[in-house]
Coordinates of C-alpha atoms and ligand atoms in Angstrom, one line a residue:
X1 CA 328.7 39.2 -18.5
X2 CA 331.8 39.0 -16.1
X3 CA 331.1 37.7 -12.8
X4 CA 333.7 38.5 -10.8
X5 CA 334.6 42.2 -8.7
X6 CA 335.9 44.5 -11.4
X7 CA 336.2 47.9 -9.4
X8 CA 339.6 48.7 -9.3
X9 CA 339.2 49.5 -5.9
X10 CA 337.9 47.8 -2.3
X11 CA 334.5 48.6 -2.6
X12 CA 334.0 48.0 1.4
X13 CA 336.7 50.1 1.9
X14 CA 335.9 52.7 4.5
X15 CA 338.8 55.2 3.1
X16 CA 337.0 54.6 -0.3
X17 CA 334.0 55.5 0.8
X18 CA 335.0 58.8 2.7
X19 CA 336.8 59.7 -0.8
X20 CA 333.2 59.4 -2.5
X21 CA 331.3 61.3 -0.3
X22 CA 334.5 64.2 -1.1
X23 CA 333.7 63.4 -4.4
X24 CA 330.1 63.4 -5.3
X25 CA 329.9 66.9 -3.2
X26 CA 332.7 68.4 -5.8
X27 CA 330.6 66.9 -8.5
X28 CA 326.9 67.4 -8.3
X29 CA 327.5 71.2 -6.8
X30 CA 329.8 71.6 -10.4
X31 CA 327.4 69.9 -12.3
X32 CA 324.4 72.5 -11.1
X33 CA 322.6 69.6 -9.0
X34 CA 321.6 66.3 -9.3
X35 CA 319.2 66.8 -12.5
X36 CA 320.8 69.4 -14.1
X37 CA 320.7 69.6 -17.5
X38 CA 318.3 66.7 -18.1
X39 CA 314.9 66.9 -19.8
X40 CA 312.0 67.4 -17.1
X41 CA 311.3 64.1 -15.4
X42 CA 307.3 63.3 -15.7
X43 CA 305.5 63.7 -12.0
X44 CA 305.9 60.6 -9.8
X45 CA 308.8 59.3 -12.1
X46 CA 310.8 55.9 -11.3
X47 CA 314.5 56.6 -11.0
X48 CA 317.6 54.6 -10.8
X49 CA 321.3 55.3 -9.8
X50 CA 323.4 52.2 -10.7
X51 CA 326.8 52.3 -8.5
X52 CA 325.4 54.4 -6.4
X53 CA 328.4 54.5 -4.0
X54 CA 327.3 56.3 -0.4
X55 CA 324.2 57.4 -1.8
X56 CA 324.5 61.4 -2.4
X57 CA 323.2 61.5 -5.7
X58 CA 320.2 59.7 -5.3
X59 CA 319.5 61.5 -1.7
X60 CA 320.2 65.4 -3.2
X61 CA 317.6 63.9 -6.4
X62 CA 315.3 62.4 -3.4
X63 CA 315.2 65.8 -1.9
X64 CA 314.6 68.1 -5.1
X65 CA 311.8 65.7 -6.7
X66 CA 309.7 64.4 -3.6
X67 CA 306.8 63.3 -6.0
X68 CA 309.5 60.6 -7.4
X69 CA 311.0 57.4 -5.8
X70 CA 314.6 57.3 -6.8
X71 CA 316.8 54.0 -6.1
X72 CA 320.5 53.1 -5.6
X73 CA 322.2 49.9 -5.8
X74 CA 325.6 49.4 -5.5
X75 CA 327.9 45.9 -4.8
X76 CA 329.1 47.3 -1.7
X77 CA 327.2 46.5 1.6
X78 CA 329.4 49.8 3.3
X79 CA 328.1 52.0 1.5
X80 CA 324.6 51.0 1.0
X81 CA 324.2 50.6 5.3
X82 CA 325.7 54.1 5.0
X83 CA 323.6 55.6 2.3
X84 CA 320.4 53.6 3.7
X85 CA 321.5 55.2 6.9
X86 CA 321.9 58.9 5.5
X87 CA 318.0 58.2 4.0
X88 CA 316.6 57.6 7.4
X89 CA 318.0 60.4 9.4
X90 CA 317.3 62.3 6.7
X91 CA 314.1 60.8 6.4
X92 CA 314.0 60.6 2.8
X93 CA 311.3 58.5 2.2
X94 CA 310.9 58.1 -1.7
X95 CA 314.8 56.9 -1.1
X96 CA 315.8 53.5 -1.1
X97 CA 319.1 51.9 -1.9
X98 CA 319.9 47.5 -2.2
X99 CA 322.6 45.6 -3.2
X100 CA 323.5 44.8 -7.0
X101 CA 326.2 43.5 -9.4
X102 CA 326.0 45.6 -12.1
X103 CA 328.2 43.4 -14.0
X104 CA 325.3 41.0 -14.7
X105 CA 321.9 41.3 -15.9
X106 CA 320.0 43.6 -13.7
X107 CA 317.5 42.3 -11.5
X108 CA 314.7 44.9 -12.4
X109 CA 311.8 43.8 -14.8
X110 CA 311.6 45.3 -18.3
X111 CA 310.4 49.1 -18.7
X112 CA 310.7 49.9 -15.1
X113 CA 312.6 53.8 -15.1
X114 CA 312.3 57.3 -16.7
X115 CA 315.6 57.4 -15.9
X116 CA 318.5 55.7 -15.0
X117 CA 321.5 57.5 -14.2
X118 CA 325.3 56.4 -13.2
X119 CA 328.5 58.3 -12.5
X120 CA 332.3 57.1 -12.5
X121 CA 331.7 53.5 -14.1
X122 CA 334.9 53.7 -16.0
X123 CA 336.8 51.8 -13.3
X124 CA 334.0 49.3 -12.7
X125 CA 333.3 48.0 -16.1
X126 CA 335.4 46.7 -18.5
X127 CA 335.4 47.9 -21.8
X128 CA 334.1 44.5 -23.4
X129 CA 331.4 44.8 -20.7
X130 CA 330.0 47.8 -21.9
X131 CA 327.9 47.1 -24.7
X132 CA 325.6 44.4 -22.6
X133 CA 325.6 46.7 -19.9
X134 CA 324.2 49.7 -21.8
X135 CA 321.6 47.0 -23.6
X136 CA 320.6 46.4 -20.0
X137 CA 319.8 49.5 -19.2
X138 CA 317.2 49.7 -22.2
X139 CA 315.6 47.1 -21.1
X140 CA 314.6 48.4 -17.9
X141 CA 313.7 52.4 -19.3
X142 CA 310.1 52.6 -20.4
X143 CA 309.9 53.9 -23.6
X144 CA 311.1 57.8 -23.4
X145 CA 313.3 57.7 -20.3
X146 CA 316.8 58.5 -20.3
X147 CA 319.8 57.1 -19.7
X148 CA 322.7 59.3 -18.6
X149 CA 326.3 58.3 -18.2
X150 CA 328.8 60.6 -16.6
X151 CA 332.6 60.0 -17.0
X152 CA 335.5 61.9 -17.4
X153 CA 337.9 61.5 -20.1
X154 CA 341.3 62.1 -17.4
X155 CA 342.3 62.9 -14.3
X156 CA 342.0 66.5 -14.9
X157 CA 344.4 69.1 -15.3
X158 CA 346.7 70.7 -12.7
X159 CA 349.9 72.7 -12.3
X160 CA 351.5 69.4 -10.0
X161 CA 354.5 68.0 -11.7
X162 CA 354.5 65.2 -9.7
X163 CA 350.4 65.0 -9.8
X164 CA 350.3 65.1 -13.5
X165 CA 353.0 62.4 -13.7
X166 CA 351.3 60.1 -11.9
X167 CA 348.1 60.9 -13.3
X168 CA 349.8 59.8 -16.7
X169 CA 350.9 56.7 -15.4
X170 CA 347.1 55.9 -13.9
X171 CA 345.3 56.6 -17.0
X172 CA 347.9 54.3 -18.7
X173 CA 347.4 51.6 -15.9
X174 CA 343.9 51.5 -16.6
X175 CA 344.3 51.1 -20.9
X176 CA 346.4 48.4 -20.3
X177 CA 344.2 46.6 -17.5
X178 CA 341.3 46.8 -19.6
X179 CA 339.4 50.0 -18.7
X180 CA 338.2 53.2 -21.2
X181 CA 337.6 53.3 -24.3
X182 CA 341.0 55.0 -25.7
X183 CA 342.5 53.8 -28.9
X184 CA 346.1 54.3 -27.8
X185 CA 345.9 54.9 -23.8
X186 CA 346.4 58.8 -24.0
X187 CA 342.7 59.1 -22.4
X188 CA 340.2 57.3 -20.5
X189 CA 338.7 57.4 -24.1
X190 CA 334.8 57.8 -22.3
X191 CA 333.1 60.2 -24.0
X192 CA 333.6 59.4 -27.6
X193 CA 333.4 55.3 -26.7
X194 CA 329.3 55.7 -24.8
X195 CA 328.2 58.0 -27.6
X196 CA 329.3 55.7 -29.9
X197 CA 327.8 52.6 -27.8
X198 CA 324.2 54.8 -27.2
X199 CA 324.4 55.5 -30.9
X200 CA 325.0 51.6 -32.2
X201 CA 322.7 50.2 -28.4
X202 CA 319.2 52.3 -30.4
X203 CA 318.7 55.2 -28.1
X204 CA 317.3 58.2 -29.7
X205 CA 318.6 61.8 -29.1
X206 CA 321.9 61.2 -28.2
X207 CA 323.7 64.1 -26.9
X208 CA 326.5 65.2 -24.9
X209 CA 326.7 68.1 -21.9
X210 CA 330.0 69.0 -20.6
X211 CA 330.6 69.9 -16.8
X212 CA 334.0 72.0 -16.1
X213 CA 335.1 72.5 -12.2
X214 CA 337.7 74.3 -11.2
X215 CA 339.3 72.9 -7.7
X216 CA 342.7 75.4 -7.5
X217 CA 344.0 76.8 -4.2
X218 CA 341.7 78.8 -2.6
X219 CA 338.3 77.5 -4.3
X220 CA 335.2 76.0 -2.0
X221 CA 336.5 72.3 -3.6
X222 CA 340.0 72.2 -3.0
X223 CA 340.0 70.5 0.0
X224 CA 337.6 68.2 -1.4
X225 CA 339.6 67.7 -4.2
X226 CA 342.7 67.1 -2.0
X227 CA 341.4 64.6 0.3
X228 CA 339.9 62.7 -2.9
X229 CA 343.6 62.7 -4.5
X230 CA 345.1 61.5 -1.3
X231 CA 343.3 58.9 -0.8
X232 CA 342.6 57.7 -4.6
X233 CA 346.2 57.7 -4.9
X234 CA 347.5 55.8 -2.1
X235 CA 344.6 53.2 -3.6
X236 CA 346.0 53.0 -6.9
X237 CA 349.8 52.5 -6.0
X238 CA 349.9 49.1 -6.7
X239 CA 348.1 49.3 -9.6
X240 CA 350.9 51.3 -11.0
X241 CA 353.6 49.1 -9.7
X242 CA 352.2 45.7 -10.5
X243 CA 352.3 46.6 -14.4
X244 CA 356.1 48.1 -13.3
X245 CA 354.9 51.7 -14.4
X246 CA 356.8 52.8 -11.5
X247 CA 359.0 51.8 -8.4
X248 CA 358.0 51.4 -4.7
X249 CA 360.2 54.5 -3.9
X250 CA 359.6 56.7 -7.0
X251 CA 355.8 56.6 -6.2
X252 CA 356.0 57.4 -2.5
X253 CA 358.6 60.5 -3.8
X254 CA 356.0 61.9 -6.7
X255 CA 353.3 61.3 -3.8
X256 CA 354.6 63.1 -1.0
X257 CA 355.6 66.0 -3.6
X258 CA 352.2 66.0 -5.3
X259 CA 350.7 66.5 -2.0
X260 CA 353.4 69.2 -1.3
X261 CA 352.7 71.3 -4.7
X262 CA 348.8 70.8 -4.0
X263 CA 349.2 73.2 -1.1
X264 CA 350.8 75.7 -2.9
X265 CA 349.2 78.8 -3.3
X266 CA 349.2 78.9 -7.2
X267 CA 348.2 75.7 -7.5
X268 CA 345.3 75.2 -10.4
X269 CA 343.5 72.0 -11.0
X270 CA 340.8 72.3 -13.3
X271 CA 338.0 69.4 -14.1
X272 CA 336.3 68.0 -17.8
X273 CA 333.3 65.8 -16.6
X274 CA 331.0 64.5 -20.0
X275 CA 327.3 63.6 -19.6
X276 CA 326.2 61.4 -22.4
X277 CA 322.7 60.5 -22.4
X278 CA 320.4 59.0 -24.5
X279 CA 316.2 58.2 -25.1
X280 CA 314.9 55.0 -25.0
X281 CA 312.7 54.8 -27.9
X282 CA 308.6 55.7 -28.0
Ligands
SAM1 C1 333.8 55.5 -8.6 S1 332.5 54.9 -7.5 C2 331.1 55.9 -8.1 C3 330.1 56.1 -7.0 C4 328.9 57.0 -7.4 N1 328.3 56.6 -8.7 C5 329.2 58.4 -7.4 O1 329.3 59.1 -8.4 O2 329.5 59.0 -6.3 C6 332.2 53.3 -8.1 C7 331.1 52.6 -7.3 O3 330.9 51.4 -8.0 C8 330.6 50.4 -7.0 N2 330.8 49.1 -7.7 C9 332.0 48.5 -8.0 N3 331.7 47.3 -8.7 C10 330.4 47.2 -8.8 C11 329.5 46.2 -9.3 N4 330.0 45.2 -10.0 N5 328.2 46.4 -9.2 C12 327.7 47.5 -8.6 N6 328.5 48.4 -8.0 C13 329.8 48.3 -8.1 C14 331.6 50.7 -5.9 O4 331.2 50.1 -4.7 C15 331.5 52.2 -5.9 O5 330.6 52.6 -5.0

């Protein structure tokens, strides 16, 4: 497996990790909380949340099962002091969070989970990664647990011209730098790509569950939304210009606009998140 930092972004970023905590609150609230959706965990289950980020999944599934222990790791040292903070003041005992590279074999012994769980991986793993990645995580479910994967397949939709436009030109960024599964660089290519790797990887009962949010002016996640979009985009600028997808000047115009027409009253931004999950096999 690679070795070196894939995330597109500065993991130890402090504006990064502001942006997740925006984000996972948008997402688990759409998604109907943490284990929505999912098959009943057995009492006093193992759980794992790989790239956990700051921590809110596995603190919002601490809370709701308190007969489980649930774990996060994640490469970033800022957000695990900040999600192992969150777990103490919180005092979330059956919480616990350490320091991994998901990018090479997992340090956790063989059937060790009912379930292991991870959101947003497309900008962390490679596509050629994937496959060894996913075989990693059936090593370490014991025979029945899940594994569920939660991606989108864009940026979403909104009624930004200058959003959309640069959305576009991310999603392309990404194809060409290695990312998503897309056989042309139209989508991120997710969903279709880990059902087909669960499928070929042996897990059992391999479906899909779709999540849909809607962010638009005047909705409980709009701000969260916009604050996520501000920062996330100032982060990928020079992955856009590096490739020469764009100019210095034409993405700080399209920027300043898209954060222009996201204040407008009409303005509509709807979300497509896909869980795919699959069974480790009796
Ligand atoms: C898009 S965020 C998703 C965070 C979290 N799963 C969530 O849904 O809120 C990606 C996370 O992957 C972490 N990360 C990046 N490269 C990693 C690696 N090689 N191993 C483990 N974590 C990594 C980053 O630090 C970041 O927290």
């Amino acid at each position: 497996m690679a070795s070196e930092q894939t995330y597109i972004f500065d993991p130890e970023s402090s504006a990064e990790l502001a942006r997740l905590i925006n984000q996972d609150r948008l997402v688990t609230a759409a998604m109907g909380g943490p284990l929505a959706g999912l098959p009943p965990l057995p009492k006093k289950a193992q759980v794992l949340d790989l790239a956990c980020g700051p921590g809110g999944w596995v603190l919002d599934a601490a809370f709701e099962r308190q007969d489980c222990e649930i774990a996060g790791v994640d490469i970033s040292s800022a957000m695990i002091e900040y999600a192992n903070a969150r777990a103490r003041t919180q005092q979330r005992s059956n919480a616990s969070f350490g320091i991994m590279n998901i990018t090479q074999p997992l340090d956790f012994t063989e059937h060790s989970f009912d379930l292991v769980n991870a959101r947003f991986l497309m900008g962390v793993l490679r596509r050629e990664v994937w496959p060894t990645f996913i075989a990693e995580c059936l090593r370490i479910l014991r025979p029945g647990g899940i594994l569920r994967l939660t991606e989108g397949d864009d940026s979403g939709i909104t009624s930004s011209l200058a959003l959309e436009t640069l959305n576009t030109l991310g999603i392309q960024a990404l194809w060409q730098a290695g990312y998503g599964f897309s056989p042309n660089g139209r989508t991120f290519g997710m969903s279709s790509g880990l059902l087909g790797l669960l499928q070929n990887a042996g897990y059992q009962d391999v479906s899909l569950k779709a999540t849909a949010m809607n962010n638009s002016a005047h909705t409980d996640g709009w701000a969260d939304l916009y604050h996520d979009h501000r920062i996330m985009l100032t982060q990928f600028k020079p992955l856009l210009i590096q490739p020469g997808l764009i100019t210095d000047e034409e993405f700080d115009r399209l920027y300043q606009q898209a954060l222009v027409e996201m204040h407008a009253d009409d303005f509509v931004a709807v979300g497509h998140l896909t869980s795919v999950w699959g069974r480790c096999p009796l």
